[in-house]
Amino acid sequence: RVVRATSFAEAALDLKAQKLVALDVRELTSVADTYLLLTGTSDRHTRAIADAIVEKARELGEKPVGVEGYDGGRWVLIDLGDVIVHVFQSEVRELYDLERLFSDAPNLQLDAA
């Protein structure tokens, strides 16, 4: 679980994603085990980060369950099964404030961070 999340985080950080937060949401939702939250600086940047994460999934022999918000590039959600990646632009991340919404979730320490 943490190894996969670390791989996706590294792919994002290679493209200068900002403000990486990894949350262990196993006790809070049945949708996923881990949420990765990342910030991009523009719609183009968020899409590039999303592309890198999807490419990393393919390298691992996986296919995302779904990708939402890619065209707009303000909040791209990548469902990788037990890991869900949220790539936001700053203002959207602040607006939805998932860190507060999932404040009971422990932070995961990833080697990529």
Tab-separated table of C-alpha atoms in Angstrom:
chain	number	residue	atom	x	y	z
A	1	ARG	CA	0.000	0.000	0.000
A	2	VAL	CA	2.608	2.554	1.040
A	3	VAL	CA	4.992	1.372	-1.688
A	4	ARG	CA	2.411	2.060	-4.409
A	5	ALA	CA	1.496	5.423	-2.916
A	6	THR	CA	5.189	6.313	-2.769
A	7	SER	CA	5.605	5.429	-6.455
A	8	PHE	CA	2.725	7.716	-7.417
A	9	ALA	CA	4.009	10.493	-5.159
A	10	GLU	CA	7.485	10.246	-6.687
A	11	ALA	CA	6.019	10.526	-10.192
A	12	ALA	CA	4.192	13.689	-9.139
A	13	LEU	CA	7.157	15.190	-7.311
A	14	ASP	CA	9.363	14.579	-10.357
A	15	LEU	CA	7.127	17.122	-12.085
A	16	LYS	CA	7.399	19.588	-9.200
A	17	ALA	CA	4.020	18.877	-7.614
A	18	GLN	CA	3.666	20.866	-4.399
A	19	LYS	CA	2.288	20.303	-0.901
A	20	LEU	CA	2.211	16.510	-0.889
A	21	VAL	CA	-0.016	15.057	1.810
A	22	ALA	CA	-0.680	11.327	2.125
A	23	LEU	CA	-3.608	10.310	4.303
A	24	ASP	CA	-4.475	6.868	5.638
A	25	VAL	CA	-8.259	6.867	5.171
A	26	ARG	CA	-8.882	3.145	5.776
A	27	GLU	CA	-10.843	3.810	8.968
A	28	LEU	CA	-12.862	6.676	7.463
A	29	THR	CA	-14.058	5.425	4.090
A	30	SER	CA	-14.541	2.181	2.219
A	31	VAL	CA	-13.633	3.875	-1.069
A	32	ALA	CA	-9.845	3.722	-0.656
A	33	ASP	CA	-6.994	3.109	1.765
A	34	THR	CA	-4.879	6.142	0.868
A	35	TYR	CA	-5.546	9.630	-0.422
A	36	LEU	CA	-2.666	11.511	-1.997
A	37	LEU	CA	-3.208	15.260	-2.144
A	38	LEU	CA	-0.987	17.353	-4.411
A	39	THR	CA	-0.995	20.865	-5.787
A	40	GLY	CA	-0.146	22.020	-9.290
A	41	THR	CA	0.490	25.596	-10.312
A	42	SER	CA	-1.823	25.739	-13.358
A	43	ASP	CA	-4.286	23.625	-15.318
A	44	ARG	CA	-1.452	22.548	-17.595
A	45	HIS	CA	0.677	21.572	-14.583
A	46	THR	CA	-2.104	19.589	-12.891
A	47	ARG	CA	-2.741	17.676	-16.128
A	48	ALA	CA	0.988	16.944	-16.531
A	49	ILE	CA	1.117	15.622	-12.950
A	50	ALA	CA	-1.962	13.485	-13.613
A	51	ASP	CA	-0.383	12.144	-16.811
A	52	ALA	CA	2.758	11.173	-14.889
A	53	ILE	CA	0.731	9.325	-12.264
A	54	VAL	CA	-1.302	7.451	-14.883
A	55	GLU	CA	1.927	6.567	-16.694
A	56	LYS	CA	3.415	5.260	-13.419
A	57	ALA	CA	0.313	3.103	-12.936
A	58	ARG	CA	0.808	1.649	-16.413
A	59	GLU	CA	4.474	0.949	-15.620
A	60	LEU	CA	3.250	-0.993	-12.589
A	61	GLY	CA	0.900	-2.993	-14.813
A	62	GLU	CA	-2.200	-1.181	-13.607
A	63	LYS	CA	-4.943	0.797	-15.243
A	64	PRO	CA	-6.741	3.585	-13.359
A	65	VAL	CA	-10.335	2.806	-12.431
A	66	GLY	CA	-11.154	6.346	-13.524
A	67	VAL	CA	-9.865	9.862	-14.058
A	68	GLU	CA	-12.150	12.846	-13.436
A	69	GLY	CA	-11.630	16.569	-13.985
A	70	TYR	CA	-8.748	16.194	-16.436
A	71	ASP	CA	-10.153	18.526	-19.102
A	72	GLY	CA	-10.613	21.445	-16.703
A	73	GLY	CA	-7.362	20.790	-14.880
A	74	ARG	CA	-8.458	22.518	-11.676
A	75	TRP	CA	-8.980	19.295	-9.682
A	76	VAL	CA	-7.973	16.009	-11.255
A	77	LEU	CA	-9.017	12.887	-9.370
A	78	ILE	CA	-7.273	9.639	-10.289
A	79	ASP	CA	-8.846	6.486	-8.875
A	80	LEU	CA	-6.202	3.767	-8.601
A	81	GLY	CA	-8.297	1.420	-6.498
A	82	ASP	CA	-6.879	1.503	-2.986
A	83	VAL	CA	-5.065	4.798	-3.713
A	84	ILE	CA	-6.940	7.893	-4.845
A	85	VAL	CA	-4.878	10.838	-6.028
A	86	HIS	CA	-6.221	14.390	-5.933
A	87	VAL	CA	-4.249	16.944	-7.951
A	88	PHE	CA	-5.530	20.453	-7.269
A	89	GLN	CA	-4.769	23.987	-8.203
A	90	SER	CA	-4.148	25.976	-5.006
A	91	GLU	CA	-7.449	27.846	-4.849
A	92	VAL	CA	-9.486	24.678	-5.414
A	93	ARG	CA	-7.518	22.792	-2.772
A	94	GLU	CA	-8.170	25.585	-0.284
A	95	LEU	CA	-11.869	25.706	-1.192
A	96	TYR	CA	-12.544	21.993	-0.682
A	97	ASP	CA	-9.986	21.571	2.118
A	98	LEU	CA	-9.864	17.772	2.133
A	99	GLU	CA	-7.206	17.898	4.840
A	100	ARG	CA	-9.812	19.374	7.184
A	101	LEU	CA	-12.552	17.042	5.960
A	102	PHE	CA	-10.298	14.064	6.687
A	103	SER	CA	-8.575	15.576	9.715
A	104	ASP	CA	-9.058	12.307	11.624
A	105	ALA	CA	-6.960	10.442	9.049
A	106	PRO	CA	-3.357	9.831	10.071
A	107	ASN	CA	-0.693	11.227	7.791
A	108	LEU	CA	1.411	8.610	6.069
A	109	GLN	CA	5.125	9.144	5.868
A	110	LEU	CA	6.248	8.357	2.347
A	111	ASP	CA	9.870	8.067	1.308
A	112	ALA	CA	9.055	10.405	-1.596
A	113	ALA	CA	8.105	13.198	0.801
